[in-house]
PDB file of C-alpha atoms in Angstrom:
ATOM      1  CA  LEU A1349       0.000   0.000   0.000  1.00 61.00           C
ATOM      2  CA  VAL A1350       2.787   2.392   0.966  1.00 57.00           C
ATOM      3  CA  THR A1351       4.564   1.521  -2.266  1.00 62.00           C
ATOM      4  CA  GLY A1352       1.411   2.212  -4.302  1.00 60.00           C
ATOM      5  CA  VAL A1353       0.902   5.588  -2.673  1.00 59.00           C
ATOM      6  CA  PHE A1354       4.544   6.462  -3.333  1.00 57.00           C
ATOM      7  CA  LEU A1355       4.219   5.467  -6.973  1.00 60.00           C
ATOM      8  CA  ILE A1356       1.077   7.568  -7.362  1.00 64.00           C
ATOM      9  CA  LYS A1357       2.808  10.585  -5.822  1.00 64.00           C
ATOM     10  CA  LEU A1358       5.853   9.977  -8.026  1.00 61.00           C
ATOM     11  CA  MET A1359       3.705   9.823 -11.166  1.00 65.00           C
ATOM     12  CA  GLY A1360       1.959  13.025 -10.144  1.00 63.00           C
ATOM     13  CA  ALA A1361       5.275  14.716  -9.561  1.00 63.00           C
ATOM     14  CA  ASN A1362       6.500  13.540 -12.992  1.00 66.00           C
ATOM     15  CA  ARG A1363       3.372  14.878 -14.692  1.00 72.00           C
ATOM     16  CA  LYS A1364       3.788  18.186 -12.911  1.00 68.00           C
ATOM     17  CA  LEU A1365       7.448  18.301 -13.935  1.00 68.00           C
ATOM     18  CA  ASN A1366       6.583  17.438 -17.541  1.00 70.00           C
ATOM     19  CA  LEU A1367       3.906  20.110 -17.536  1.00 67.00           C
ATOM     20  CA  GLU A1368       6.365  22.679 -16.182  1.00 71.00           C
ATOM     21  CA  ILE A1369       8.914  21.680 -18.802  1.00 73.00           C
ATOM     22  CA  THR A1370       6.283  21.929 -21.535  1.00 77.00           C
ATOM     23  CA  LEU A1371       5.134  25.308 -20.307  1.00 75.00           C
ATOM     24  CA  ARG A1372       8.718  26.542 -20.059  1.00 79.00           C
ATOM     25  CA  LYS A1373       9.521  25.361 -23.585  1.00 81.00           C
ATOM     26  CA  THR A1374       6.307  26.927 -24.871  1.00 80.00           C
ATOM     27  CA  ALA A1375       7.214  30.179 -23.120  1.00 77.00           C
ATOM     28  CA  GLU A1376      10.724  30.036 -24.560  1.00 79.00           C
ATOM     29  CA  LYS A1377       9.348  29.464 -28.076  1.00 82.00           C
ATOM     30  CA  GLU A1378       6.922  32.362 -27.597  1.00 81.00           C
ATOM     31  CA  LEU A1379       9.750  34.599 -26.408  1.00 82.00           C
ATOM     32  CA  ILE A1380      11.860  33.585 -29.400  1.00 83.00           C
ATOM     33  CA  ARG A1381       8.913  34.268 -31.717  1.00 82.00           C
ATOM     34  CA  HIS A1382       8.362  37.709 -30.166  1.00 82.00           C
ATOM     35  CA  ARG A1383      12.089  38.436 -30.328  1.00 84.00           C
ATOM     36  CA  ASP A1384      12.237  37.483 -34.033  1.00 81.00           C
ATOM     37  CA  HIS A1385       9.123  39.545 -34.749  1.00 82.00           C
ATOM     38  CA  LEU A1386      10.611  42.499 -32.896  1.00 84.00           C
ATOM     39  CA  GLU A1387      13.866  42.154 -34.834  1.00 83.00           C
ATOM     40  CA  GLU A1388      11.884  42.092 -38.097  1.00 84.00           C
ATOM     41  CA  LEU A1389       9.974  45.225 -37.089  1.00 84.00           C
ATOM     42  CA  VAL A1390      13.199  46.980 -36.125  1.00 84.00           C
ATOM     43  CA  ALA A1391      14.793  45.953 -39.447  1.00 83.00           C
ATOM     44  CA  GLU A1392      11.745  47.188 -41.395  1.00 84.00           C
ATOM     45  CA  ARG A1393      11.609  50.500 -39.552  1.00 85.00           C
ATOM     46  CA  THR A1394      15.360  50.932 -39.962  1.00 84.00           C
ATOM     47  CA  ALA A1395      15.084  50.260 -43.704  1.00 84.00           C
ATOM     48  CA  GLU A1396      12.167  52.705 -43.976  1.00 84.00           C
ATOM     49  CA  ALA A1397      14.099  55.342 -42.032  1.00 83.00           C
ATOM     50  CA  GLN A1398      17.150  54.840 -44.245  1.00 84.00           C
ATOM     51  CA  GLU A1399      14.997  55.038 -47.382  1.00 84.00           C
ATOM     52  CA  LYS A1400      13.340  58.248 -46.185  1.00 84.00           C
ATOM     53  CA  ALA A1401      16.719  59.676 -45.222  1.00 83.00           C
ATOM     54  CA  SER A1402      18.040  58.806 -48.689  1.00 84.00           C
ATOM     55  CA  GLN A1403      14.998  60.389 -50.356  1.00 83.00           C
ATOM     56  CA  LEU A1404      15.386  63.503 -48.221  1.00 82.00           C
ATOM     57  CA  GLU A1405      19.080  63.715 -49.097  1.00 83.00           C
ATOM     58  CA  GLN A1406      18.254  63.381 -52.807  1.00 82.00           C
ATOM     59  CA  ALA A1407      15.521  66.011 -52.499  1.00 78.00           C
ATOM     60  CA  LEU A1408      17.928  68.405 -50.776  1.00 81.00           C
ATOM     61  CA  GLU A1409      20.578  67.767 -53.431  1.00 81.00           C
ATOM     62  CA  SER A1410      18.021  68.363 -56.199  1.00 75.00           C
ATOM     63  CA  GLU A1411      16.906  71.547 -54.459  1.00 77.00           C
ATOM     64  CA  LYS A1412      20.510  72.769 -54.303  1.00 77.00           C
ATOM     65  CA  LYS A1413      21.032  72.009 -58.000  1.00 73.00           C
ATOM     66  CA  PHE A1414      17.727  73.672 -58.897  1.00 69.00           C
ATOM     67  CA  SER A1415      18.645  76.748 -56.870  1.00 72.00           C
ATOM     68  CA  THR A1416      22.021  76.963 -58.611  1.00 72.00           C
ATOM     69  CA  LEU A1417      20.442  76.493 -62.044  1.00 65.00           C
ATOM     70  CA  GLN A1418      17.795  79.073 -61.217  1.00 67.00           C
ATOM     71  CA  GLN A1419      20.445  81.626 -60.285  1.00 70.00           C
ATOM     72  CA  LYS A1420      22.370  80.915 -63.487  1.00 67.00           C
ATOM     73  CA  PHE A1421      19.157  81.090 -65.504  1.00 66.00           C
ATOM     74  CA  VAL A1422      18.142  84.438 -64.012  1.00 68.00           C
ATOM     75  CA  SER A1423      21.620  85.778 -64.702  1.00 67.00           C
ATOM     76  CA  LEU A1424      21.544  84.479 -68.280  1.00 65.00           C
ATOM     77  CA  VAL A1425      18.062  85.817 -69.003  1.00 67.00           C
ATOM     78  CA  SER A1426      18.957  89.197 -67.524  1.00 68.00           C
ATOM     79  CA  HIS A1427      22.013  89.367 -69.782  1.00 66.00           C
ATOM     80  CA  GLU A1428      20.142  88.177 -72.879  1.00 70.00           C
ATOM     81  CA  PHE A1429      17.270  90.638 -72.376  1.00 74.00           C
ATOM     82  CA  ARG A1430      19.658  93.535 -71.835  1.00 74.00           C
ATOM     83  CA  THR A1431      20.845  93.466 -75.462  1.00 72.00           C
ATOM     84  CA  PRO A1432      17.475  93.886 -77.226  1.00 76.00           C
ATOM     85  CA  LEU A1433      16.355  96.399 -74.597  1.00 80.00           C
ATOM     86  CA  THR A1434      19.511  98.414 -75.239  1.00 79.00           C
ATOM     87  CA  ILE A1435      18.811  98.328 -78.988  1.00 79.00           C
ATOM     88  CA  ILE A1436      15.234  99.503 -78.462  1.00 82.00           C
ATOM     89  CA  ASP A1437      16.263 102.290 -76.100  1.00 84.00           C
ATOM     90  CA  SER A1438      19.177 103.602 -78.166  1.00 84.00           C
ATOM     91  CA  THR A1439      17.211 103.496 -81.425  1.00 83.00           C
ATOM     92  CA  ALA A1440      14.239 105.262 -79.873  1.00 85.00           C
ATOM     93  CA  GLN A1441      16.574 107.946 -78.513  1.00 85.00           C
ATOM     94  CA  ARG A1442      18.088 108.504 -81.989  1.00 83.00           C
ATOM     95  CA  ILE A1443      14.633 108.833 -83.519  1.00 84.00           C
ATOM     96  CA  THR A1444      13.671 111.376 -80.848  1.00 84.00           C
ATOM     97  CA  ARG A1445      16.878 113.398 -81.277  1.00 83.00           C
ATOM     98  CA  LEU A1446      16.670 113.403 -85.073  1.00 81.00           C
ATOM     99  CA  LYS A1447      12.895 113.726 -85.364  1.00 79.00           C
ATOM    100  CA  ASP A1448      13.187 116.871 -87.541  1.00 79.00           C
ATOM    101  CA  LYS A1449      16.061 115.590 -89.685  1.00 82.00           C
ATOM    102  CA  ILE A1450      15.385 111.880 -90.056  1.00 81.00           C
ATOM    103  CA  THR A1451      14.434 110.702 -93.533  1.00 84.00           C
ATOM    104  CA  PRO A1452      11.665 108.172 -94.220  1.00 84.00           C
ATOM    105  CA  ASP A1453      14.253 105.542 -95.141  1.00 84.00           C
ATOM    106  CA  GLN A1454      16.160 106.134 -91.892  1.00 84.00           C
ATOM    107  CA  LEU A1455      12.905 105.942 -89.955  1.00 83.00           C
ATOM    108  CA  VAL A1456      12.093 102.615 -91.576  1.00 84.00           C
ATOM    109  CA  GLU A1457      15.599 101.326 -90.825  1.00 83.00           C
ATOM    110  CA  ARG A1458      15.470 102.309 -87.161  1.00 82.00           C
ATOM    111  CA  SER A1459      11.912 101.035 -86.776  1.00 84.00           C
ATOM    112  CA  SER A1460      13.074  97.722 -88.211  1.00 82.00           C
ATOM    113  CA  LYS A1461      15.778  97.572 -85.549  1.00 80.00           C
ATOM    114  CA  ILE A1462      13.202  98.130 -82.841  1.00 83.00           C
ATOM    115  CA  ARG A1463      10.945  95.442 -84.305  1.00 82.00           C
ATOM    116  CA  PHE A1464      13.871  93.047 -84.542  1.00 78.00           C
ATOM    117  CA  ALA A1465      14.769  93.674 -80.898  1.00 78.00           C
ATOM    118  CA  VAL A1466      11.162  93.035 -79.879  1.00 82.00           C
ATOM    119  CA  GLU A1467      11.174  89.809 -81.895  1.00 77.00           C
ATOM    120  CA  ARG A1468      14.356  88.804 -80.088  1.00 75.00           C
ATOM    121  CA  MET A1469      12.711  89.377 -76.704  1.00 78.00           C
ATOM    122  CA  VAL A1470       9.665  87.362 -77.754  1.00 77.00           C
ATOM    123  CA  SER A1471      12.015  84.610 -78.890  1.00 73.00           C
ATOM    124  CA  LEU A1472      13.754  84.674 -75.498  1.00 72.00           C
ATOM    125  CA  ILE A1473      10.402  84.408 -73.716  1.00 76.00           C
ATOM    126  CA  GLU A1474       9.449  81.461 -75.923  1.00 73.00           C
ATOM    127  CA  ALA A1475      12.818  79.837 -75.217  1.00 70.00           C
ATOM    128  CA  THR A1476      12.197  80.272 -71.501  1.00 71.00           C
ATOM    129  CA  LEU A1477       8.790  78.625 -71.773  1.00 71.00           C
ATOM    130  CA  TYR A1478      10.306  75.880 -73.923  1.00 69.00           C
ATOM    131  CA  ALA A1479      12.982  75.164 -71.297  1.00 67.00           C
ATOM    132  CA  SER A1480      10.280  74.999 -68.629  1.00 67.00           C
ATOM    133  CA  ARG A1481       8.226  72.557 -70.694  1.00 68.00           C
ATOM    134  CA  LEU A1482      11.345  70.533 -71.462  1.00 67.00           C
ATOM    135  CA  ASP A1483      12.133  70.147 -67.750  1.00 64.00           C
ATOM    136  CA  ALA A1484       8.536  69.054 -67.154  1.00 65.00           C
ATOM    137  CA  GLY A1485       8.669  66.559 -70.031  1.00 68.00           C
ATOM    138  CA  LYS A1486       5.824  68.335 -71.832  1.00 69.00           C
ATOM    139  CA  VAL A1487       7.484  69.316 -75.107  1.00 70.00           C
ATOM    140  CA  GLU A1488       5.323  68.449 -78.106  1.00 77.00           C
ATOM    141  CA  MET A1489       6.421  68.287 -81.727  1.00 81.00           C
ATOM    142  CA  HIS A1490       4.316  69.841 -84.474  1.00 86.00           C
ATOM    143  CA  ILE A1491       5.683  68.490 -87.757  1.00 91.00           C
ATOM    144  CA  GLN A1492       5.069  70.600 -90.832  1.00 94.00           C
ATOM    145  CA  PRO A1493       6.895  71.672 -94.001  1.00 94.00           C
ATOM    146  CA  CYS A1494       9.808  73.852 -92.890  1.00 92.00           C
ATOM    147  CA  ILE A1495      11.942  76.020 -95.197  1.00 93.00           C
ATOM    148  CA  ILE A1496      15.186  75.125 -93.504  1.00 92.00           C
ATOM    149  CA  ARG A1497      17.439  77.455 -95.525  1.00 91.00           C
ATOM    150  CA  GLU A1498      15.440  80.556 -94.585  1.00 91.00           C
ATOM    151  CA  LEU A1499      15.397  79.457 -90.948  1.00 90.00           C
ATOM    152  CA  LEU A1500      19.192  79.055 -90.868  1.00 91.00           C
ATOM    153  CA  VAL A1501      19.738  82.468 -92.469  1.00 91.00           C
ATOM    154  CA  GLU A1502      17.272  84.087 -90.059  1.00 87.00           C
ATOM    155  CA  MET A1503      18.930  82.540 -86.998  1.00 85.00           C
ATOM    156  CA  SER A1504      22.348  83.600 -88.281  1.00 89.00           C
ATOM    157  CA  ASP A1505      21.154  87.172 -88.860  1.00 86.00           C
ATOM    158  CA  HIS A1506      19.657  87.279 -85.358  1.00 80.00           C
ATOM    159  CA  GLN A1507      22.944  86.237 -83.796  1.00 83.00           C
ATOM    160  CA  LYS A1508      24.879  88.757 -85.915  1.00 84.00           C
ATOM    161  CA  GLU A1509      22.605  91.522 -84.656  1.00 77.00           C
ATOM    162  CA  ILE A1510      23.165  90.460 -81.051  1.00 76.00           C
ATOM    163  CA  THR A1511      26.939  89.964 -81.376  1.00 80.00           C
ATOM    164  CA  PRO A1512      28.093  92.230 -84.254  1.00 83.00           C
ATOM    165  CA  SER A1513      31.766  91.714 -83.363  1.00 86.00           C
ATOM    166  CA  TYR A1514      31.547  88.082 -84.539  1.00 89.00           C
ATOM    167  CA  ASP A1515      31.845  87.019 -88.167  1.00 91.00           C
ATOM    168  CA  ILE A1516      29.171  84.337 -88.557  1.00 91.00           C
ATOM    169  CA  ARG A1517      29.247  82.458 -91.856  1.00 91.00           C
ATOM    170  CA  ILE A1518      26.903  79.715 -93.000  1.00 90.00           C
ATOM    171  CA  ASP A1519      27.311  77.175 -95.780  1.00 91.00           C
ATOM    172  CA  LEU A1520      24.011  75.992 -97.219  1.00 91.00           C
ATOM    173  CA  ASP A1521      25.431  73.727 -99.928  1.00 90.00           C
ATOM    174  CA  GLY A1522      23.775  70.327 -99.765  1.00 89.00           C
ATOM    175  CA  ILE A1523      21.003  71.569 -97.440  1.00 90.00           C
ATOM    176  CA  PRO A1524      17.526  70.848 -98.830  1.00 91.00           C
ATOM    177  CA  GLU A1525      15.214  73.783 -99.366  1.00 89.00           C
ATOM    178  CA  CYS A1526      12.368  72.295 -97.334  1.00 92.00           C
ATOM    179  CA  ILE A1527      12.074  69.477 -94.777  1.00 93.00           C
ATOM    180  CA  ASP A1528       9.331  68.084 -92.541  1.00 95.00           C
ATOM    181  CA  ALA A1529      10.124  69.308 -89.023  1.00 93.00           C
ATOM    182  CA  ASP A1530       8.993  71.475 -86.134  1.00 90.00           C
ATOM    183  CA  PRO A1531      10.308  74.976 -86.987  1.00 88.00           C
ATOM    184  CA  LYS A1532      10.005  76.236 -83.414  1.00 83.00           C
ATOM    185  CA  LEU A1533      12.097  73.390 -81.999  1.00 84.00           C
ATOM    186  CA  LEU A1534      14.665  73.816 -84.782  1.00 87.00           C
ATOM    187  CA  GLU A1535      14.787  77.541 -84.012  1.00 84.00           C
ATOM    188  CA  HIS A1536      15.576  76.782 -80.358  1.00 79.00           C
ATOM    189  CA  THR A1537      18.223  74.270 -81.430  1.00 83.00           C
ATOM    190  CA  PHE A1538      20.007  76.601 -83.857  1.00 86.00           C
ATOM    191  CA  THR A1539      19.771  79.526 -81.429  1.00 82.00           C
ATOM    192  CA  ASN A1540      21.436  77.436 -78.727  1.00 80.00           C
ATOM    193  CA  LEU A1541      24.148  76.244 -81.115  1.00 86.00           C
ATOM    194  CA  LEU A1542      25.006  79.760 -82.274  1.00 87.00           C
ATOM    195  CA  SER A1543      24.865  81.350 -78.823  1.00 82.00           C
ATOM    196  CA  ASN A1544      27.077  78.575 -77.407  1.00 84.00           C
ATOM    197  CA  ALA A1545      29.515  78.974 -80.312  1.00 88.00           C
ATOM    198  CA  VAL A1546      29.832  82.671 -79.431  1.00 86.00           C
ATOM    199  CA  LYS A1547      29.903  82.091 -75.684  1.00 82.00           C
ATOM    200  CA  TYR A1548      32.662  79.480 -75.744  1.00 86.00           C
ATOM    201  CA  ALA A1549      34.842  81.186 -78.368  1.00 84.00           C
ATOM    202  CA  PRO A1550      35.541  84.600 -76.822  1.00 80.00           C
ATOM    203  CA  ASN A1551      38.870  84.988 -78.616  1.00 83.00           C
ATOM    204  CA  ASN A1552      37.787  83.655 -81.999  1.00 84.00           C
ATOM    205  CA  PRO A1553      35.467  86.049 -83.893  1.00 87.00           C
ATOM    206  CA  LEU A1554      34.910  83.620 -86.768  1.00 91.00           C
ATOM    207  CA  ILE A1555      31.941  81.294 -86.330  1.00 90.00           C
TER     208      ILE A1555
END
């Protein structure tokens, strides 16, 4: 009888021990699961923070570049507008001073200079809008018959008027009279080419 009671108590103690072991292992597994989940959350949040930090750094860098470009652009536009405005002002002053002596032919000539300067300013405004649309990816092409020879001569004459100290020569041999193109976009292209040729060749008057 004593032996039976002892065995029963021993079995109960074993079951209790097994239960404690099971509970402990379950608790350990749960702790490990929570730890792994916490590590995953930390890794995700860290990655998100790094991504946001990278995006912020890129945004700041883009803002710096944009600010620098904006300053250069304002400086360039101010310089480019000064030339036609100077032409308009000086020509108007000559007309005023010589109002009693100026001949009809001279009046036509000086008026043409004023009109040309105004056209140049309009062209600069259009170029500004074009650059803005280009940055926004909104440039559209309008293909139509384009008399390319006249366009090249016109762009060359415009640049000569702006920079009279340069000898700008064009060779139209082999150039077709008319092509299918967007004349406005070609005008921007040729204007940029000529202005850059002048800008980056300060000691060479022949273009």
